[in-house]
XYZ file of C-alpha atoms in Angstrom:
771
model
C 69.800 30.909 1.475
C 69.027 29.285 4.726
C 66.671 26.447 5.305
C 63.663 28.536 6.310
C 63.672 30.253 2.793
C 63.660 33.747 1.488
C 62.145 36.318 3.834
C 62.106 38.863 1.509
C 60.249 36.517 -1.076
C 57.921 35.545 1.933
C 57.113 39.052 2.494
C 56.591 39.977 -0.947
C 54.725 36.982 -1.496
C 52.324 37.773 1.586
C 51.835 41.610 0.191
C 50.839 40.302 -3.108
C 48.319 37.849 -1.480
C 47.175 41.089 0.540
C 46.992 43.293 -2.785
C 45.112 40.277 -4.372
C 42.348 39.886 -1.547
C 42.093 43.952 -1.388
C 41.410 44.078 -5.261
C 38.764 41.187 -4.645
C 37.135 43.322 -2.055
C 36.875 46.212 -4.347
C 35.181 43.962 -7.206
C 32.822 42.634 -4.554
C 31.932 46.307 -3.370
C 29.380 46.860 -5.713
C 27.242 43.593 -4.215
C 27.481 45.126 -0.488
C 24.295 47.135 0.668
C 25.300 49.723 3.269
C 22.899 50.059 6.064
C 21.859 52.965 7.880
C 23.762 51.778 11.130
C 27.351 52.038 9.266
C 27.238 48.023 8.750
C 27.375 46.183 5.357
C 25.085 43.657 4.265
C 26.134 40.699 1.550
C 23.790 38.382 0.189
C 25.634 35.195 -1.320
C 24.101 32.013 -3.412
C 25.101 28.932 -1.836
C 23.850 25.737 -3.933
C 25.637 23.164 -1.405
C 22.934 24.015 1.263
C 20.821 20.933 1.472
C 19.387 20.413 5.218
C 19.565 21.923 8.657
C 22.867 20.503 9.332
C 24.181 22.461 6.684
C 22.626 25.670 7.956
C 23.939 25.107 11.541
C 27.469 24.395 10.439
C 27.403 27.346 8.059
C 25.958 29.958 10.854
C 28.289 28.617 13.316
C 31.309 29.151 11.386
C 30.686 32.391 10.135
C 29.399 33.733 13.446
C 32.557 33.195 15.019
C 34.681 35.480 12.770
C 35.050 39.071 14.627
C 33.983 41.011 11.538
C 30.730 39.242 11.416
C 27.592 40.690 13.084
C 24.845 38.724 11.937
C 24.581 35.542 9.692
C 21.457 33.930 8.512
C 20.950 30.743 6.242
C 17.818 30.479 4.178
C 17.516 26.817 3.094
C 14.675 27.442 0.789
C 16.259 30.080 -1.290
C 19.711 28.553 -0.473
C 21.360 31.809 0.450
C 23.547 33.094 3.133
C 22.639 36.857 4.373
C 25.392 38.427 6.354
C 25.831 41.536 8.307
C 29.579 42.597 8.373
C 31.240 45.472 10.596
C 31.349 48.339 7.943
C 34.699 49.252 9.007
C 36.381 45.996 8.299
C 34.292 44.281 5.870
C 36.150 41.735 3.703
C 33.616 39.770 1.330
C 36.831 37.991 0.274
C 37.673 36.336 3.685
C 33.880 35.415 3.888
C 33.919 33.623 0.305
C 37.443 31.997 1.196
C 35.824 30.521 4.574
C 32.684 29.259 2.891
C 34.800 27.602 0.133
C 37.153 25.934 3.122
C 33.745 24.590 4.880
C 33.090 23.052 1.296
C 30.146 25.424 0.438
C 31.301 27.482 -2.780
C 29.382 30.535 -2.621
C 28.713 33.489 -5.323
C 27.664 36.991 -4.432
C 23.844 38.240 -5.503
C 23.261 41.921 -6.583
C 19.452 43.406 -6.737
C 17.793 42.464 -9.828
C 19.773 38.998 -10.095
C 17.210 36.022 -11.085
C 16.825 34.114 -8.043
C 15.315 31.420 -10.028
C 18.004 30.713 -12.502
C 20.608 28.807 -10.476
C 17.265 26.393 -9.103
C 16.174 26.199 -12.842
C 19.748 24.759 -13.776
C 19.665 22.351 -10.993
C 16.234 21.238 -11.758
C 17.336 20.398 -15.325
C 20.146 18.566 -14.247
C 17.966 16.697 -12.116
C 15.464 16.050 -14.746
C 18.237 14.654 -17.054
C 19.790 12.308 -14.707
C 16.285 11.182 -13.696
C 15.544 10.395 -17.275
C 18.581 8.299 -17.660
C 18.003 6.469 -14.434
C 14.378 5.773 -15.746
C 15.364 4.697 -19.200
C 17.981 2.445 -17.475
C 16.023 1.011 -14.678
C 13.394 -0.179 -17.553
C 15.651 -1.911 -19.353
C 17.355 -3.524 -16.467
C 13.977 -4.677 -15.094
C 13.179 -6.660 -18.476
C 16.363 -8.265 -18.241
C 15.879 -9.299 -14.450
C 12.265 -10.434 -15.378
C 13.863 -12.911 -17.721
C 16.328 -14.022 -15.148
C 13.143 -14.526 -12.643
C 11.374 -16.303 -15.397
C 13.701 -19.195 -15.182
C 16.730 -18.081 -17.285
C 20.057 -19.655 -15.615
C 23.608 -20.724 -16.353
C 25.078 -18.979 -19.548
C 21.799 -16.960 -20.195
C 21.479 -15.583 -16.852
C 25.338 -14.744 -16.701
C 25.064 -12.917 -19.746
C 21.801 -10.892 -18.637
C 23.762 -9.857 -15.400
C 26.686 -8.564 -17.721
C 24.493 -6.670 -19.588
C 22.835 -5.403 -16.780
C 26.069 -4.424 -15.457
C 27.339 -2.619 -18.539
C 23.914 -0.636 -18.442
C 23.958 -0.081 -14.501
C 27.662 1.143 -14.027
C 27.663 4.161 -16.221
C 23.988 5.223 -15.196
C 24.899 5.168 -11.765
C 28.146 7.162 -12.077
C 26.253 9.701 -14.205
C 22.438 9.941 -12.579
C 24.019 9.478 -9.366
C 26.613 12.449 -9.187
C 23.970 14.633 -7.729
C 24.269 12.678 -4.387
C 28.049 11.607 -5.007
C 29.635 15.404 -5.500
C 27.813 16.295 -2.477
C 28.840 13.593 -0.165
C 32.292 13.805 -1.579
C 32.554 17.274 -0.712
C 31.432 16.875 2.585
C 33.489 14.123 3.680
C 36.467 16.019 2.271
C 35.990 18.927 4.420
C 35.169 16.546 7.488
C 31.406 16.532 7.833
C 28.272 14.698 7.018
C 25.131 15.579 5.067
C 21.957 13.892 4.098
C 23.746 12.426 0.875
C 26.595 10.609 2.552
C 24.464 7.979 3.509
C 22.416 7.745 0.304
C 25.428 7.492 -1.865
C 27.049 5.147 0.465
C 23.930 2.779 -0.061
C 23.587 3.026 -3.806
C 27.542 2.092 -4.317
C 27.141 -0.787 -1.848
C 24.413 -2.016 -3.725
C 26.253 -1.621 -7.077
C 29.411 -3.150 -5.643
C 27.471 -6.124 -4.132
C 25.865 -6.685 -7.648
C 29.349 -6.071 -9.369
C 30.921 -9.022 -7.185
C 27.923 -11.270 -7.568
C 28.323 -10.861 -11.706
C 32.271 -11.439 -11.549
C 31.868 -14.492 -9.624
C 29.063 -16.106 -11.168
C 26.430 -15.417 -8.210
C 22.822 -16.186 -8.646
C 21.463 -12.842 -7.305
C 22.546 -9.429 -8.397
C 20.876 -6.016 -7.577
C 21.338 -3.903 -10.321
C 17.896 -3.306 -10.781
C 17.517 -2.641 -7.329
C 20.572 -0.119 -7.323
C 19.297 1.820 -10.547
C 15.553 1.745 -9.491
C 16.705 3.033 -5.956
C 18.418 5.764 -7.700
C 15.683 6.564 -10.100
C 13.026 6.841 -6.918
C 15.472 8.834 -4.990
C 15.840 11.364 -8.160
C 12.037 11.498 -8.277
C 11.834 12.691 -4.947
C 14.858 15.268 -4.994
C 13.059 16.699 -8.314
C 9.301 17.037 -6.870
C 10.900 18.571 -3.635
C 12.900 21.157 -5.835
C 9.731 21.817 -7.620
C 7.837 22.221 -4.735
C 10.326 24.441 -2.920
C 10.365 26.385 -6.170
C 6.567 26.780 -5.719
C 7.127 27.855 -1.962
C 9.326 30.816 -2.904
C 7.163 31.831 -6.022
C 6.781 35.171 -4.208
C 10.477 36.008 -4.028
C 11.164 34.802 -7.434
C 8.286 36.746 -8.936
C 9.437 40.045 -7.015
C 13.231 39.328 -8.363
C 11.833 39.432 -12.036
C 10.188 42.816 -11.117
C 13.432 44.251 -10.700
C 14.535 46.273 -13.507
C 17.856 46.193 -14.504
C 18.496 49.707 -15.654
C 16.776 53.204 -16.483
C 16.857 55.843 -19.045
C 18.371 59.147 -17.241
C 17.138 62.509 -18.982
C 20.413 64.442 -18.977
C 20.289 68.425 -18.604
C 20.333 68.454 -22.357
C 17.413 66.463 -22.701
C 18.532 63.311 -24.349
C 18.279 59.955 -22.505
C 21.075 57.647 -21.283
C 20.690 54.290 -20.159
C 22.347 53.455 -16.692
C 22.471 50.146 -14.723
C 19.829 50.388 -11.908
C 22.688 50.050 -9.194
C 23.839 53.432 -10.824
C 20.535 55.452 -10.424
C 20.618 58.008 -7.470
C 18.032 59.998 -5.743
C 17.498 63.198 -7.535
C 17.687 61.783 -11.063
C 15.038 62.320 -13.608
C 14.050 59.135 -15.526
C 11.840 58.585 -18.397
C 9.435 55.533 -17.964
C 7.745 54.274 -21.184
C 4.504 52.404 -21.106
C 4.805 48.846 -20.472
C 8.037 49.390 -18.400
C 8.255 48.676 -14.513
C 9.589 51.856 -12.230
C 13.408 51.125 -11.546
C 13.151 53.050 -8.263
C 10.937 55.047 -6.015
C 10.017 58.645 -6.810
C 7.906 61.254 -7.671
C 6.193 61.749 -11.011
C 7.518 65.495 -12.562
C 5.798 65.336 -15.701
C 3.067 63.473 -17.486
C 0.267 61.100 -16.621
C -0.519 57.657 -16.933
C -2.092 54.374 -15.150
C -0.144 52.408 -12.935
C -0.699 48.698 -11.909
C -0.276 49.166 -8.100
C -0.890 45.649 -7.345
C 2.692 44.841 -5.969
C 1.950 47.415 -3.357
C -1.659 47.027 -2.601
C -2.504 43.815 -3.930
C -5.530 45.425 -5.897
C -5.548 44.891 -9.720
C -7.284 48.032 -10.514
C -5.059 50.355 -12.155
C -4.647 54.135 -10.516
C -4.471 57.316 -12.367
C -1.083 59.241 -11.676
C 0.129 62.508 -12.769
C 2.506 65.164 -11.392
C 3.253 65.212 -7.851
C 2.270 61.653 -7.527
C 4.606 59.172 -5.705
C 4.929 55.726 -7.161
C 6.972 52.784 -6.071
C 9.618 50.566 -7.848
C 8.449 47.614 -9.646
C 4.808 49.065 -10.400
C 4.186 48.651 -14.119
C 3.324 51.859 -16.088
C 0.602 50.889 -18.401
C -0.445 53.982 -20.787
C 1.559 57.123 -20.837
C 4.969 58.116 -20.721
C 6.337 59.783 -17.234
C 9.196 61.703 -16.013
C 10.027 60.318 -12.785
C 12.120 61.936 -9.988
C 14.518 59.279 -7.995
C 14.111 59.163 -4.531
C 16.149 56.694 -3.468
C 18.464 54.182 -4.862
C 17.504 50.769 -6.198
C 18.794 49.040 -2.916
C 16.708 50.967 -0.861
C 13.456 51.207 -2.884
C 10.064 49.773 -1.740
C 10.730 46.834 -4.151
C 14.064 45.665 -2.542
C 12.618 46.148 0.775
C 9.601 43.909 0.088
C 12.346 41.092 -0.891
C 14.298 41.611 2.067
C 11.433 40.976 4.380
C 10.125 38.171 2.083
C 13.529 36.402 2.536
C 13.823 37.208 6.215
C 10.834 35.205 6.762
C 12.467 32.216 6.728
C 15.332 33.161 8.560
C 13.833 33.603 11.995
C 15.300 31.527 14.822
C 11.798 30.802 16.703
C 11.339 27.932 19.095
C 10.311 25.568 16.710
C 13.052 26.261 14.189
C 15.882 26.053 17.219
C 14.535 22.142 17.830
C 14.455 21.354 14.216
C 18.015 22.624 13.867
C 18.941 20.704 17.102
C 17.532 17.552 15.728
C 18.882 17.810 12.165
C 22.637 18.243 13.747
C 22.508 14.998 15.752
C 20.658 12.835 12.762
C 23.323 12.157 10.319
C 25.942 10.765 13.201
C 22.890 8.790 14.358
C 21.959 7.328 11.071
C 25.331 6.108 10.541
C 25.739 4.360 14.136
C 22.297 2.782 13.618
C 23.108 1.263 10.179
C 26.599 0.065 11.652
C 24.681 -1.303 14.805
C 22.233 -3.172 11.867
C 25.037 -4.593 10.505
C 26.985 -6.024 13.533
C 23.647 -7.008 14.952
C 22.521 -9.203 11.945
C 26.217 -10.518 11.236
C 25.758 -12.102 15.054
C 22.323 -13.181 14.326
C 23.094 -15.080 11.069
C 26.502 -16.412 11.847
C 28.610 -13.959 9.586
C 26.357 -13.702 6.650
C 27.962 -10.351 5.674
C 25.899 -10.205 2.587
C 22.339 -10.029 4.464
C 23.839 -7.751 7.334
C 25.345 -5.412 4.545
C 21.802 -5.596 2.651
C 20.052 -4.492 5.754
C 22.312 -2.012 6.862
C 21.809 0.124 3.057
C 18.032 -0.051 3.686
C 18.699 1.705 7.080
C 21.066 4.280 5.432
C 18.609 5.018 3.077
C 15.400 4.950 5.276
C 16.631 7.210 7.834
C 17.350 10.762 6.119
C 16.442 13.913 8.419
C 15.251 15.958 5.196
C 11.738 15.979 6.551
C 12.852 17.328 9.706
C 14.781 19.840 7.989
C 12.069 21.119 5.927
C 9.434 20.861 8.858
C 9.510 24.818 10.030
C 11.358 26.759 7.145
C 8.844 25.649 4.415
C 5.757 26.483 6.557
C 7.180 29.889 7.150
C 8.298 30.835 3.410
C 4.638 29.741 2.425
C 3.058 31.574 4.967
C 4.867 34.756 3.921
C 4.328 34.066 0.239
C 0.530 33.933 1.519
C 0.650 36.738 3.345
C 2.284 38.716 0.685
C -0.298 37.697 -1.632
C -2.800 39.741 0.754
C -0.609 42.610 0.805
C 1.018 41.748 4.273
C 4.982 41.612 4.445
C 6.469 39.740 7.625
C 9.942 40.519 8.503
C 10.925 37.201 10.612
C 9.691 33.678 10.319
C 9.304 33.611 14.437
C 7.048 36.596 14.389
C 4.451 34.222 13.024
C 5.131 31.752 16.096
C 4.705 35.163 18.189
C 1.362 36.300 16.448
C -0.353 33.015 17.152
C -0.053 33.821 20.766
C -1.482 36.620 21.294
C -4.302 37.759 23.757
C -5.044 41.227 23.002
C -4.494 43.896 19.968
C -3.619 47.442 20.718
C -4.410 49.823 18.323
C -3.034 53.645 17.543
C -5.747 55.727 16.520
C -4.863 58.188 13.724
C -3.394 56.570 10.627
C -4.014 52.927 12.037
C -7.669 52.723 12.910
C -8.197 55.890 10.420
C -6.238 56.333 7.346
C -3.413 58.489 7.355
C -4.503 60.497 4.883
C -7.217 63.173 5.835
C -10.495 63.879 3.755
C -11.503 67.398 2.765
C -14.778 68.520 2.883
C -15.444 71.494 0.110
C -17.809 74.428 0.610
C -20.654 74.468 -1.481
C -19.970 78.314 -1.718
C -16.372 77.968 -3.136
C -16.500 79.237 -6.505
C -15.035 77.458 -9.986
C -12.148 79.876 -10.170
C -11.175 79.241 -6.036
C -11.629 75.570 -6.955
C -9.378 75.409 -9.901
C -6.582 77.667 -8.042
C -6.405 75.849 -5.037
C -6.339 72.400 -6.833
C -3.170 73.741 -8.587
C -1.501 75.099 -5.702
C -2.259 72.217 -3.664
C -0.812 69.713 -6.150
C 2.436 71.481 -5.589
C 2.517 69.865 -2.133
C 3.375 66.523 -0.485
C 1.363 67.675 2.659
C -1.390 65.121 3.431
C -3.693 68.245 4.002
C -2.774 69.404 0.694
C -3.310 66.208 -1.120
C -6.909 65.802 0.680
C -7.733 69.012 -0.937
C -6.260 68.051 -4.458
C -8.374 64.841 -4.423
C -11.737 66.406 -3.414
C -11.788 69.031 -6.045
C -12.806 67.702 -9.377
C -12.322 70.851 -11.653
C -9.171 71.584 -13.880
C -6.420 72.940 -12.074
C -5.553 76.489 -13.136
C -2.249 77.780 -15.291
C -0.245 80.233 -14.920
C 1.170 79.903 -11.211
C 4.849 81.223 -10.635
C 6.875 81.766 -7.648
C 5.350 78.634 -6.220
C 6.865 77.997 -2.603
C 6.112 75.761 0.304
C 6.836 77.368 3.499
C 7.475 74.817 6.541
C 4.782 75.211 9.277
C 2.849 77.109 7.303
C 1.543 76.247 3.833
C 2.284 77.077 0.327
C 1.958 79.978 -1.720
C 2.437 81.094 -5.294
C 1.778 84.305 -7.705
C -1.545 83.894 -10.019
C -2.438 86.620 -12.156
C -0.310 88.984 -10.061
C -1.845 88.334 -6.982
C -1.060 86.198 -3.965
C -2.392 82.729 -3.451
C -1.915 80.731 -0.226
C -3.190 77.126 1.146
C -2.103 76.126 4.583
C -2.554 77.331 8.395
C -5.504 79.465 8.743
C -3.706 82.354 10.375
C -1.020 82.423 8.021
C -3.553 82.498 4.960
C -5.255 85.424 6.730
C -2.333 87.528 6.091
C -3.147 88.314 2.449
C -6.854 88.751 3.153
C -8.801 91.362 5.371
C -10.293 88.516 7.226
C -8.693 87.416 10.461
C -8.850 83.343 10.407
C -6.614 82.895 13.206
C -9.755 81.286 15.644
C -11.030 79.541 12.588
C -8.108 76.785 12.644
C -7.788 74.168 10.090
C -6.476 74.269 6.131
C -7.496 77.485 4.740
C -7.129 78.966 0.983
C -7.329 82.479 -0.047
C -6.578 84.910 -3.077
C -5.447 88.017 -2.244
C -8.082 90.419 -1.617
C -11.022 88.059 -2.046
C -12.802 86.155 0.663
C -11.122 83.340 2.338
C -12.039 79.557 2.515
C -11.459 77.136 5.262
C -11.173 73.508 4.276
C -12.821 71.184 7.239
C -10.747 67.933 7.605
C -12.403 64.656 8.475
C -10.610 61.320 9.137
C -11.585 58.179 7.433
C -11.840 55.224 9.234
C -10.026 52.111 7.399
C -12.364 49.843 5.443
C -13.303 46.689 7.733
C -11.906 48.300 10.869
C -15.181 47.499 12.756
C -15.680 43.891 11.235
C -11.947 43.372 12.275
C -12.655 44.194 15.923
C -15.571 42.220 15.855
C -13.477 39.030 14.374
C -11.023 39.305 17.134
C -13.429 39.464 19.761
C -14.726 36.126 18.391
C -11.125 34.814 18.397
C -10.985 35.539 22.163
C -8.622 38.345 21.663
C -9.303 41.616 23.663
C -8.854 44.929 21.814
C -8.232 48.528 22.920
C -7.124 52.105 21.642
C -3.803 54.074 22.878
C -3.647 57.362 21.015
C -2.076 60.487 21.844
C -5.214 62.709 20.652
C -7.734 64.441 22.507
C -10.326 62.308 24.526
C -13.420 63.374 22.757
C -12.045 62.261 19.067
C -10.711 59.213 20.550
C -14.160 58.553 22.211
C -16.136 58.950 18.881
C -13.769 56.496 17.125
C -13.824 54.010 19.811
C -17.638 53.771 19.764
C -17.689 53.919 15.857
C -15.646 50.733 15.749
C -16.759 49.152 19.323
C -13.438 49.271 20.749
C -14.568 49.599 24.997
C -11.170 50.191 26.332
C -9.210 52.907 25.358
C -6.802 55.725 26.551
C -6.635 59.261 25.120
C -3.249 61.823 25.655
C -0.946 58.973 25.463
C 2.680 60.287 25.063
C 5.312 57.695 23.649
C 6.469 56.731 26.945
C 2.981 56.002 28.257
C 2.461 53.602 25.767
C 5.740 51.716 25.948
C 5.421 51.807 29.784
C 1.549 50.295 29.269
C 2.676 47.339 27.081
C 5.812 46.624 29.200
C 3.394 46.347 31.898
C 1.193 43.770 29.928
C 4.432 42.125 29.212
C 5.481 41.787 32.735
C 1.797 40.354 34.019
C 2.295 37.706 31.465
C 0.097 39.108 28.793
C 1.047 38.804 25.102
C 0.019 41.867 23.103
C -0.190 42.887 19.516
C 0.652 46.594 18.822
C -0.549 47.979 15.592
C 0.685 51.436 15.110
C 2.345 54.095 12.263
C 3.570 56.989 13.881
C 7.235 57.957 14.772
C 6.083 58.308 18.356
C 4.881 54.564 17.910
C 8.032 52.996 17.086
C 9.280 52.545 20.824
C 5.770 50.613 21.269
C 6.140 48.599 18.399
C 9.548 47.367 19.203
C 8.544 46.519 22.920
C 5.156 44.632 22.116
C 5.207 40.748 21.917
C 4.724 41.424 17.848
C 3.529 44.267 16.051
C 2.291 45.604 12.716
C 2.525 48.962 11.172
C 0.482 50.233 7.647
C 2.992 50.941 4.589
C 1.801 54.402 5.068
C 3.988 54.553 8.425
C 6.811 56.644 9.224
C 10.358 54.687 8.103
C 11.243 54.154 11.746
C 7.697 52.683 12.347
C 7.990 50.278 9.559
C 11.357 49.021 10.692
C 10.268 48.384 14.270
C 7.217 46.170 13.177
C 7.054 42.569 12.564
C 4.527 42.960 9.839
C 3.781 45.423 7.503
C 0.298 45.911 5.557
C -0.067 47.678 2.016
C -3.688 47.081 1.679
C -5.898 49.991 3.032
C -8.374 47.211 4.681
C -7.604 46.893 8.802
C -8.564 43.016 8.102
C -4.741 42.487 7.692
C -4.463 41.846 11.327
C -7.204 39.047 11.492
C -5.727 37.389 8.227
C -2.179 37.481 9.610
C -3.405 35.840 13.028
C -5.326 33.146 11.099
C -2.295 32.462 9.122
C -0.283 32.244 12.085
C -2.441 29.754 14.025
C -2.569 27.839 10.731
C 0.985 27.635 10.589
C 1.809 26.862 14.187
C -0.829 23.616 13.449
C 1.279 22.697 10.377
C 4.553 22.734 11.984
C 3.394 20.612 14.718
C 1.748 18.512 12.118
C 5.126 18.190 10.165
C 7.127 17.470 13.023
C 4.631 14.496 14.188
C 4.857 13.485 10.265
C 8.449 13.410 10.444
C 8.861 11.375 13.770
C 6.106 9.111 12.776
C 7.845 8.298 9.796
C 10.942 7.241 11.618
C 9.434 5.311 14.531
C 7.744 3.170 12.033
C 10.448 3.170 9.218
C 13.554 2.645 11.362
C 12.333 -0.390 13.382
C 11.337 -2.129 10.099
C 14.501 -1.500 8.325
C 16.529 -2.758 11.237
C 14.503 -5.941 11.617
C 14.887 -6.586 7.655
C 11.473 -6.041 6.469
C 12.262 -3.119 4.147
C 14.652 -3.642 0.744
C 16.493 -0.897 -0.324
C 14.080 -0.251 -3.041
C 11.019 0.509 -0.875
C 13.478 2.451 1.412
C 14.106 4.670 -1.255
C 10.586 5.451 -1.824
C 9.831 5.961 1.651
C 12.412 8.438 2.169
C 11.371 10.718 -0.715
C 7.733 10.346 -0.038
C 8.636 11.672 3.640
C 9.824 14.752 2.383
C 7.139 15.262 -0.343
C 4.459 14.668 2.319
C 5.723 17.636 4.543
C 5.940 20.126 1.883
C 2.685 19.070 0.219
C 1.322 19.380 4.109
C 2.742 22.754 4.230
C 1.177 24.017 1.040
C -2.099 23.687 2.415
C -1.409 27.204 3.949
C -1.971 28.718 0.569
C -5.450 27.599 0.515
C -6.767 30.073 3.690
C -8.450 32.690 2.408
C -9.710 35.700 4.660
C -12.780 35.654 6.465
C -13.783 39.332 5.760
C -15.095 39.930 2.288
C -12.932 42.708 0.987
C -15.139 46.007 0.326
C -18.167 44.666 3.016
C -17.732 46.781 6.008
C -20.162 48.756 8.080
C -16.902 51.459 8.429
C -16.343 52.590 5.141
C -18.092 55.932 5.525
C -15.845 58.573 7.107
C -17.314 59.170 11.134
C -18.391 62.461 12.038
C -15.765 63.465 14.029
C -13.730 66.547 12.698
C -10.131 67.351 13.650
C -8.013 70.252 13.056
C -5.075 69.384 10.837
C -1.739 71.093 11.301
C -0.023 71.327 8.152
C 3.750 71.012 9.129
C 3.237 67.765 10.828
C -0.079 66.073 9.242
C -0.892 64.833 12.971
C -4.168 65.971 14.526
C -3.627 68.658 17.343
């Protein structure tokens, strides 16, 4: 055997390690979310994230890996979201990298309680706080006796008793800071807990030295009370962050853990929600939340869709109705056909968008990150300079010099700067969510605050995406009943409009129901053909030619046909929204692919003077690019597939939840409420958020400009430094929470544009878009 060891043994060891890593990757694969582009997304919980410096270290280390396409750290949620190359993803290697950095991580899957780890952390802080408070009270009583004149043996005894109380208290309650600091130092880095730990340990060590040497002054009361106030600040900070992310936590609790699948033989089988796939038929009982998005195939009930629309009024659903994951089934049992998996559901999309709100790297975030990275080294340098300077001033008095250095270590903490931006973004996202508006990226709030114009699409944006059918008074009860029954078998907007407009009971006995793409839906009823759809197609079963009528027609074979007129409905608050934008100095215009007469009528209805009709997607894109080239900052509000390029090219963009999938993905904001005042409220939140971020920066900088010189010049004790440091973080978070008080200026339901305008458009059944 050579000195280099056994090559075969080394080869076997490497193969075993590779096999072990492969097995771990397989075990972690069910935490993966495979995206449409083939890449894989993982979310890891990283409790060790404390400040902006931690965020920067993790992101820099991970983005240097060739298999990592994107890495974002969420400070408030203490999470890392990674997008890995789909062909070379290895979550095991990522976990090992994070562990080597000193940030142990665990993968998260949909439905895991976000709050659980934070609840454990809060409980640990509360226990440490209780112990420190109890010890501080008792040591303070002993200190009062010494201050009152106890000396000699009595003083030494009281000092010894104080030491016996203080030492275990510091080691128990201080481990919150000590473990974090040790972990950082062990991996060759600094975090905000390093100067705190150093200050507490030095204060305790000075007091123990004085006690053992019979000194007259000890600082056990200062060390323990210092720890007590630091823990108060950390606990309040944790609780206030919990409040800031309450929207995401609340959504995670709405994620169902499993579902009852209806097997072919009619029996029920319980499946974990991750195993539910599109096409499965699920049974949802009253009182349960829907596990995935889907279409109701049988049964009727009332659903609480406040998660989707922000409205608390339940809606009635029956066979053919669509429903979203997380909505609450209130009254009846329903059978739901899954439309997509839990990872791709509406609830998951909302959670991802809310979590992404803090990950944006806007201008303010980049400033905060740069300042936080240089802060820790600057703290230690200032403390060392204070010690050296006071040693020189006092002629070598190390006791006074160390005392002042401790105060500098404590009072200069980057917490407030680290929280200045992300806490505003996450609170802003939560407040928008309460009003039915989702934001994908915190930096979008910065961009929205600077817009100078809003460009609207017409159909589906200024108007609702669903047309309103006008029922002819001459249509008999039988024809209404049959047409409603036929319409309920189609998801086409025109068919849904017919079903919604007719209020008689749908007819029974339809058979051979078949939807013909581009034409409509047909069936057999009482041995006669019935059709609903394009007029020329429907006219094939009647003696009357409807080709020149257009629109959506219905006929029973051998009987007189009926043509349903379709009219668009202006979105609630559309006119008032335009008025509020003008009041804010923001110009408005319409870019639409519709005919000029329809666009003109709508522009007049909502008081928008500037509009363009007959625009193709490349026309809209070129127009927005021209605005950008001229220095303008336009917000695009659109919903269609043809709006996706202009939504992506605009300075900032918004789409309704009814928009196409591509449109929603391209937009920065998505609003789920029917009212268009989502635009003005989001703009108001963005303006307020920008002000709060600037205020937070000012508060953090002002605090340091006042506190640091006072500490260096010896006017601040370690105890006061602890109170000031904790207070600075709490003030920043409390200032950010003021964003929750902002209310919409336009009262819901009070608008001059609730009624449909008189313009009639022909509806083409295959696309649902005006032609």
